[in-house]
PDB file of C-alpha atoms in Angstrom:
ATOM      1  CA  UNK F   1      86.091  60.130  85.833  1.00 77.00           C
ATOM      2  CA  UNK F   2      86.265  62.791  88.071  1.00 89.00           C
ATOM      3  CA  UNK F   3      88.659  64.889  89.983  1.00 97.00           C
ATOM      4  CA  UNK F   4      90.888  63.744  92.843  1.00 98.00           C
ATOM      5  CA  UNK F   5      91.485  66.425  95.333  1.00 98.00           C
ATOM      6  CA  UNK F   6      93.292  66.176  98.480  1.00 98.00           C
ATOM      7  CA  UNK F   7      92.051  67.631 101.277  1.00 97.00           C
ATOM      8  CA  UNK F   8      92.527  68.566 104.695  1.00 97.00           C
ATOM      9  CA  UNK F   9      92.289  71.814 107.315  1.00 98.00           C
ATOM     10  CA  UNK F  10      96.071  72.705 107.658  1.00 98.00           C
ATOM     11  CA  UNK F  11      98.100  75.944 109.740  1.00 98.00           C
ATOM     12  CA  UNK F  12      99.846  78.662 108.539  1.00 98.00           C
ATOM     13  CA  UNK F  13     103.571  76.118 109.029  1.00 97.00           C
ATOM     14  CA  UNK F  14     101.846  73.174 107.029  1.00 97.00           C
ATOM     15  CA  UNK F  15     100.209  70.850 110.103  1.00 98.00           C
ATOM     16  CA  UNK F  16      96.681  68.936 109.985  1.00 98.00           C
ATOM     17  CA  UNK F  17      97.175  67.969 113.589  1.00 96.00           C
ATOM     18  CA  UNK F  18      99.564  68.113 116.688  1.00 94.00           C
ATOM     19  CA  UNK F  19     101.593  64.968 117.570  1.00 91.00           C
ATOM     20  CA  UNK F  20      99.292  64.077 119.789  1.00 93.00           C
ATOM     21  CA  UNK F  21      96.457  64.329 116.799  1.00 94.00           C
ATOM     22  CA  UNK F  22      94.749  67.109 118.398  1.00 95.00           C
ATOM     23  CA  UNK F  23      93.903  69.701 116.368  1.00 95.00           C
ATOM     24  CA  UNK F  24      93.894  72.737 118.668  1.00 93.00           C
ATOM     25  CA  UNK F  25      92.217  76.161 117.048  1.00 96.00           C
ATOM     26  CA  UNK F  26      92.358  74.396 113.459  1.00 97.00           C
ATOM     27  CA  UNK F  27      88.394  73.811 113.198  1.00 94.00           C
ATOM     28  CA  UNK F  28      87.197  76.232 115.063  1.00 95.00           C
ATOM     29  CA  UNK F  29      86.223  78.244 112.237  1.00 95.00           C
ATOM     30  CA  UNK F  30      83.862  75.430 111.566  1.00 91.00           C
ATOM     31  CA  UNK F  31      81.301  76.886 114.317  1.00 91.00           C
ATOM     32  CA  UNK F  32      81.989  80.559 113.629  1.00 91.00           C
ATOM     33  CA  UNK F  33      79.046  81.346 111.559  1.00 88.00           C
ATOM     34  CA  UNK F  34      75.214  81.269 111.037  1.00 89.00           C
ATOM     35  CA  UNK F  35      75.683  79.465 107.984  1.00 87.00           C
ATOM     36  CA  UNK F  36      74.693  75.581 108.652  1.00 84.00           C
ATOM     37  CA  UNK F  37      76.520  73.212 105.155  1.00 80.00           C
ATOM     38  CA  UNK F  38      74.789  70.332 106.154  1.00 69.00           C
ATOM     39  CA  UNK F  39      76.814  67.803 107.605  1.00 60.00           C
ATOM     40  CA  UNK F  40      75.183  68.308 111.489  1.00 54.00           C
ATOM     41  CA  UNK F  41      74.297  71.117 113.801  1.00 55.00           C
ATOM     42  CA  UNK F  42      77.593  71.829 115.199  1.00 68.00           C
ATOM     43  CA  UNK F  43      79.130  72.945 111.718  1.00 78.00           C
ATOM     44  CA  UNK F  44      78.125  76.285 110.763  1.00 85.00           C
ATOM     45  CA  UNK F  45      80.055  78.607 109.306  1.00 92.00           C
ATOM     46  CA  UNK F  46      80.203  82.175 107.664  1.00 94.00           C
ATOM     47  CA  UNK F  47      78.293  82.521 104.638  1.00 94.00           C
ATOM     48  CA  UNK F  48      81.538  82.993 102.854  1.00 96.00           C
ATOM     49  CA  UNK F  49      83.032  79.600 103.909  1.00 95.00           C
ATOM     50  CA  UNK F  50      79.490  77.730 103.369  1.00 93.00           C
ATOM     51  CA  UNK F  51      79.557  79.133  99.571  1.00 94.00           C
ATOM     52  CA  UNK F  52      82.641  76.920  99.159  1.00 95.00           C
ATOM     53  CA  UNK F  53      82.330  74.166 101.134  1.00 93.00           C
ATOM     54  CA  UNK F  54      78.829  73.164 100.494  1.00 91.00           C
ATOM     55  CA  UNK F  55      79.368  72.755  96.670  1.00 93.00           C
ATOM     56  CA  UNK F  56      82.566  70.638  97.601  1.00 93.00           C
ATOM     57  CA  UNK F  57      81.084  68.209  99.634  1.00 92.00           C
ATOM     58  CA  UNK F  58      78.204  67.936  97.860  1.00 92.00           C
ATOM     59  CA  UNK F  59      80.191  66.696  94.629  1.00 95.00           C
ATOM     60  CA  UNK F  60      82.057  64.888  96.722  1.00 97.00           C
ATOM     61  CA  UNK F  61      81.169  60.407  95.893  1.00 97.00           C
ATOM     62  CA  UNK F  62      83.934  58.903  97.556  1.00 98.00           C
ATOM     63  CA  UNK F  63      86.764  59.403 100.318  1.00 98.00           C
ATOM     64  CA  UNK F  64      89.809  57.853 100.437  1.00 98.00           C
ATOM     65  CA  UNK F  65      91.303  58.200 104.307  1.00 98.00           C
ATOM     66  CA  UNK F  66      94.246  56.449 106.480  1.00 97.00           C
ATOM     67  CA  UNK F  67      93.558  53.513 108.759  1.00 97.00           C
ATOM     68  CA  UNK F  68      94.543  56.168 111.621  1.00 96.00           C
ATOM     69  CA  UNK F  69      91.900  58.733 110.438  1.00 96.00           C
ATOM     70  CA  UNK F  70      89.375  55.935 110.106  1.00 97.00           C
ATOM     71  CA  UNK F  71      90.727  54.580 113.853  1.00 97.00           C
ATOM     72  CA  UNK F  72      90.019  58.445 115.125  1.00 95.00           C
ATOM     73  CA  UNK F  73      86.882  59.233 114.046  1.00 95.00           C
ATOM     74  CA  UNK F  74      85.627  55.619 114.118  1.00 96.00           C
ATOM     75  CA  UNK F  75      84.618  55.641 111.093  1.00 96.00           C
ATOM     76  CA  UNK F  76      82.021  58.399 111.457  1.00 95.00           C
ATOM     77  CA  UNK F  77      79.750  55.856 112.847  1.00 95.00           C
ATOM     78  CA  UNK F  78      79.589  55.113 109.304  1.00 95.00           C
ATOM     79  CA  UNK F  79      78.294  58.253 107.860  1.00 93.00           C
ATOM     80  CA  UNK F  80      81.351  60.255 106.131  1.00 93.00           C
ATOM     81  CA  UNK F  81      81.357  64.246 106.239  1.00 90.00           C
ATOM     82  CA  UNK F  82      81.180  63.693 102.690  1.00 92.00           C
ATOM     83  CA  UNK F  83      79.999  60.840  99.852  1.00 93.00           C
ATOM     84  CA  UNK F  84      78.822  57.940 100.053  1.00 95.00           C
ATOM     85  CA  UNK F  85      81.909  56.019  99.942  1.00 97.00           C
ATOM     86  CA  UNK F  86      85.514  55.501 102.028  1.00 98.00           C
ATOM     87  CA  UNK F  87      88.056  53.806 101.175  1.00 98.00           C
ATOM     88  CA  UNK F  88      90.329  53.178 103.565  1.00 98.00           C
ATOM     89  CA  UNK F  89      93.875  52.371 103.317  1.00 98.00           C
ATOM     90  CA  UNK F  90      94.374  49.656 105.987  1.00 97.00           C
ATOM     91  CA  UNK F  91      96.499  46.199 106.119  1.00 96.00           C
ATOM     92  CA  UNK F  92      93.519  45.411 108.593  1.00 96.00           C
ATOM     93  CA  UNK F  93      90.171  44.503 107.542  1.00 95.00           C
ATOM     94  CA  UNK F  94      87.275  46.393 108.875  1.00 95.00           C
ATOM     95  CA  UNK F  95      86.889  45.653 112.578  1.00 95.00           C
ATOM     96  CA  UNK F  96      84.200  42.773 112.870  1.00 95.00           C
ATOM     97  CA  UNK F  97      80.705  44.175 113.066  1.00 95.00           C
ATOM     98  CA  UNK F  98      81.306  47.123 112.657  1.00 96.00           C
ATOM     99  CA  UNK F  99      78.722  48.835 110.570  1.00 96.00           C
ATOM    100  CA  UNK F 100      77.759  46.099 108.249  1.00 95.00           C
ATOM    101  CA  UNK F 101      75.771  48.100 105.700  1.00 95.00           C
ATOM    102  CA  UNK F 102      78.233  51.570 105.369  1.00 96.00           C
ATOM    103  CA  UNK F 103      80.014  51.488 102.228  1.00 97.00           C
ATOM    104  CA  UNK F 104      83.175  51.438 103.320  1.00 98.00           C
ATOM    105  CA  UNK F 105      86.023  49.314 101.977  1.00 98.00           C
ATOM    106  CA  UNK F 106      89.289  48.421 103.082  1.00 98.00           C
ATOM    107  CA  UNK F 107      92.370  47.788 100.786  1.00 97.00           C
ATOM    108  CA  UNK F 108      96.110  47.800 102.141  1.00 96.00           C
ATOM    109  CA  UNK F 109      97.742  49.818  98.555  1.00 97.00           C
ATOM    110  CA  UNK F 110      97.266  53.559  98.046  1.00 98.00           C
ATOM    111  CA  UNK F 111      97.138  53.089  94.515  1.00 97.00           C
ATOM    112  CA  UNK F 112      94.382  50.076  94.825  1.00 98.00           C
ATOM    113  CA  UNK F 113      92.444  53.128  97.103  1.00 98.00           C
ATOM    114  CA  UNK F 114      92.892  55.930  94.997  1.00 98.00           C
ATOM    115  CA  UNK F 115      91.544  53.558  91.785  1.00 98.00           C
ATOM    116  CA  UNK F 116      88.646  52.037  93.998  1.00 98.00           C
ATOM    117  CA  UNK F 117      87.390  55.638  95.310  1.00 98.00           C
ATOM    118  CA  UNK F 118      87.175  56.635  90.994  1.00 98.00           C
ATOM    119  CA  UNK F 119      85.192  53.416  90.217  1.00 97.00           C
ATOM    120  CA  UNK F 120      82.983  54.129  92.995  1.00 97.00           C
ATOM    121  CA  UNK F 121      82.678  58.073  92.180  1.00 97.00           C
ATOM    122  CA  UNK F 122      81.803  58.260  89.048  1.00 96.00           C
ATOM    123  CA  UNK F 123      82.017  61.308  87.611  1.00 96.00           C
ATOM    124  CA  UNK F 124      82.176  62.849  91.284  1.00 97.00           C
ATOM    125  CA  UNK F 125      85.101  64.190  93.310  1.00 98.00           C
ATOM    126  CA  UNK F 126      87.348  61.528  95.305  1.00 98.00           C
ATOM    127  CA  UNK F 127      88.741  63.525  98.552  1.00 98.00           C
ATOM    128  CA  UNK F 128      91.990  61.885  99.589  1.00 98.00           C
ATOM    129  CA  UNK F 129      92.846  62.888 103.003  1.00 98.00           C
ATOM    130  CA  UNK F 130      96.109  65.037 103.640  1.00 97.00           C
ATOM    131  CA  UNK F 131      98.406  63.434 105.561  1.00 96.00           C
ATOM    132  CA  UNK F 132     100.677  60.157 105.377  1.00 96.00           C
ATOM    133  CA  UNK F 133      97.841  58.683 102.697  1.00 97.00           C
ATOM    134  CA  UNK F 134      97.091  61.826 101.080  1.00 97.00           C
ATOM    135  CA  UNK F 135     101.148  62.241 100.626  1.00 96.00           C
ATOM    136  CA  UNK F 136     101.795  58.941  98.962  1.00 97.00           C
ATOM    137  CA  UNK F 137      98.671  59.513  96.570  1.00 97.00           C
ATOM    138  CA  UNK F 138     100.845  62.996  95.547  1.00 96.00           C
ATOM    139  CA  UNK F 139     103.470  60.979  94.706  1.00 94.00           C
ATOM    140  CA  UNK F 140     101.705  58.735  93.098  1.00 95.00           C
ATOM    141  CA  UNK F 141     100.808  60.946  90.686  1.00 94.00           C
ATOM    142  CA  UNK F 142      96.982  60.326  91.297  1.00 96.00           C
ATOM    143  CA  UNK F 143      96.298  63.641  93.104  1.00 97.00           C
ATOM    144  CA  UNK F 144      94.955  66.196  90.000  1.00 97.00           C
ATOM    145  CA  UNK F 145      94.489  68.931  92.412  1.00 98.00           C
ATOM    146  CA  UNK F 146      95.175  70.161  96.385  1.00 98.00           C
ATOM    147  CA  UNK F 147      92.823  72.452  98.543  1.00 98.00           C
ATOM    148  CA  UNK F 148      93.984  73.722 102.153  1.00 98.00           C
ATOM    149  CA  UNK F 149      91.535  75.266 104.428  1.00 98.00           C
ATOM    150  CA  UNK F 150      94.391  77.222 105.940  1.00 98.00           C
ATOM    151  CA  UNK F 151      93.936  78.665 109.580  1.00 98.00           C
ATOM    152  CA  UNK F 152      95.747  81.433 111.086  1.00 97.00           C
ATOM    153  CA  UNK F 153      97.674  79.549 113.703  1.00 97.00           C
ATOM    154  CA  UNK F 154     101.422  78.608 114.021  1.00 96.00           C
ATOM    155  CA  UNK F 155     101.521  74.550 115.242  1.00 96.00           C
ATOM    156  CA  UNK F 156     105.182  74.457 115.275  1.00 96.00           C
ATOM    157  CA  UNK F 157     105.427  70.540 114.687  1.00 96.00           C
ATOM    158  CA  UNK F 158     103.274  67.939 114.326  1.00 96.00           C
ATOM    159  CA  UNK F 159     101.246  65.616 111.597  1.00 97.00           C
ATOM    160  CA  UNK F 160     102.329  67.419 108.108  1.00 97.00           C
ATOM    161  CA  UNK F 161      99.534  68.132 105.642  1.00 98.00           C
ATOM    162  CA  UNK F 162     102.218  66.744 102.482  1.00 97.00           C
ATOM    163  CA  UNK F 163     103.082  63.458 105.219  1.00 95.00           C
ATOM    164  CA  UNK F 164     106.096  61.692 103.625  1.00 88.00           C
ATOM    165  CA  UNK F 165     106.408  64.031 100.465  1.00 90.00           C
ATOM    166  CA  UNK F 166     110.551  64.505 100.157  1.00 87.00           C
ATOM    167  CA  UNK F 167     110.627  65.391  96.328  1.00 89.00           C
ATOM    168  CA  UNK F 168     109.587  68.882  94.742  1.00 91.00           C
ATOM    169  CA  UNK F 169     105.914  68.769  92.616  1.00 92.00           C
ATOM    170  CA  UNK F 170     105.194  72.097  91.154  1.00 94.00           C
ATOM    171  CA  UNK F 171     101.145  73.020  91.925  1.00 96.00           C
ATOM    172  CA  UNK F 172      99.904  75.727  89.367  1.00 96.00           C
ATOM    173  CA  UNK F 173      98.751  78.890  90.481  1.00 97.00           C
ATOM    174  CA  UNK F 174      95.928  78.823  92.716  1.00 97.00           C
ATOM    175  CA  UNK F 175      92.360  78.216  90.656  1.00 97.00           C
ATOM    176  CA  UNK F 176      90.268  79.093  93.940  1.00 97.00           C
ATOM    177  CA  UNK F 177      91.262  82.122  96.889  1.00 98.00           C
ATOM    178  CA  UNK F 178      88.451  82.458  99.166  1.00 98.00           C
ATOM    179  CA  UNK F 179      88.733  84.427 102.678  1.00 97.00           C
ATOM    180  CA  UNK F 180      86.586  83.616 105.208  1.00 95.00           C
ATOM    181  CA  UNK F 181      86.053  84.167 108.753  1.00 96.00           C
ATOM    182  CA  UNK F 182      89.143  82.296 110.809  1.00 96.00           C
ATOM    183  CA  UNK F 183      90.200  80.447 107.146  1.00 98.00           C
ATOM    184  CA  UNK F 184      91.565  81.228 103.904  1.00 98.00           C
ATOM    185  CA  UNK F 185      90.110  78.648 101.620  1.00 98.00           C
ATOM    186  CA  UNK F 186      93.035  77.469  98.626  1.00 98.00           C
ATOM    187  CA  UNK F 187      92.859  75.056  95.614  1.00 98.00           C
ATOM    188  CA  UNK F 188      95.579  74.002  93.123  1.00 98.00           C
ATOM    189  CA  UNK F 189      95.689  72.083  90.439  1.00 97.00           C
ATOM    190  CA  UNK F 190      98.949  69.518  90.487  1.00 97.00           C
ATOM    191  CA  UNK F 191     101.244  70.613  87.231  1.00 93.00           C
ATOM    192  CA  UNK F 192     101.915  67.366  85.207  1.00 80.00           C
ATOM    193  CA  UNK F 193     103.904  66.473  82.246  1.00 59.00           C
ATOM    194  CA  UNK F 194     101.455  64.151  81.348  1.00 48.00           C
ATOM    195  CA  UNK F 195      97.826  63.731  82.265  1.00 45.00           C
ATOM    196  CA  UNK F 196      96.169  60.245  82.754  1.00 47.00           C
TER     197      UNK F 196
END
């Protein structure tokens, strides 16, 4: 099975978005480069930034996201920024005709999610979205590792990158420290007593 990593763009105070869900300066370093990762023509980055992220999404085979996120983004039209799969955690169903042949699937537990993006990765990555879902799935216990791309900006308040988190979890030292242009780019693996 592969790793579980969750995921998100995050400022210097711990915020993925403002209460409003805007998310101000935070992906701006997505355009500030010559150095296209493949997703479309508007993300380019430095060369520094697209030796990270390119191998990441790449590996990544399935994404587990919020109803909100999925809500936001519609979906991404049905193409994710990364895999092949999203699972979204929803006590809706997906919205009638929408994109009939994306491989997305709905189920209303975090758990259920977490184990559905893993069947349907393989032995790739699952990305679980920071934020309320991303949060629970730390708690959980599911979550083997967690990488911030973290821009210099102060938000203040707003959408927190943990979400509901209210208990301590120890991370281990970080495994990746990459600066790029506008981002630092930071991975931990989640300490355990136990692994699954």
């Amino acid at each position: 099975m592969g790793t579980v990593v969750m995921h998100n763009v995050v400022s210097v105070d711990g915020f993925i978005a403002d209460s409003e869900d805007q998310v101000g300066p935070l992906f701006d370093w997505y355009s500030n480069g010559d150095a296209e990762i493949g997703v479309n023509d508007k993300v380019s980055v430095s060369e520094v930034s697209a030796a990270y992220v390119r191998p990441m999404w790449a590996g990544t085979g399935a994404m587990v996201i919020g109803r909100h996120l999925f809500d936001i983004t519609n979906g991404w039209e049905g193409s994710p920024p990364a895999g092949e799969h999203v699972v979204v955690v929803s006590h809706r169903p997906r919205p009638e005709g929408w994109h009939p042949e994306a491989s997305y699937y709905f189920v209303d537990d975090v758990g259920q999610a977490v184990a559905k993006a893993r069947e349907l990765a393989g032995d790739r990555t699952v990305a679980v979205a920071a934020g309320e879902v991303g949060g629970q799935a730390l708690a959980l216990g599911v979550v083997d590792e967690v990488a911030m791309d973290v821009v210099p900006v102060v938000f203040g308040s707003g959408k927190r990158y943990f979400g509901p988190v209210d208990a301590q979890h120890l991370l281990e030292d970080p495994h990746v420290v990459i600066q790029g242009d506008r981002v630092l780019h930071l991975r931990y693996k989640v300490r355990r007593q136990f692994r699954r």
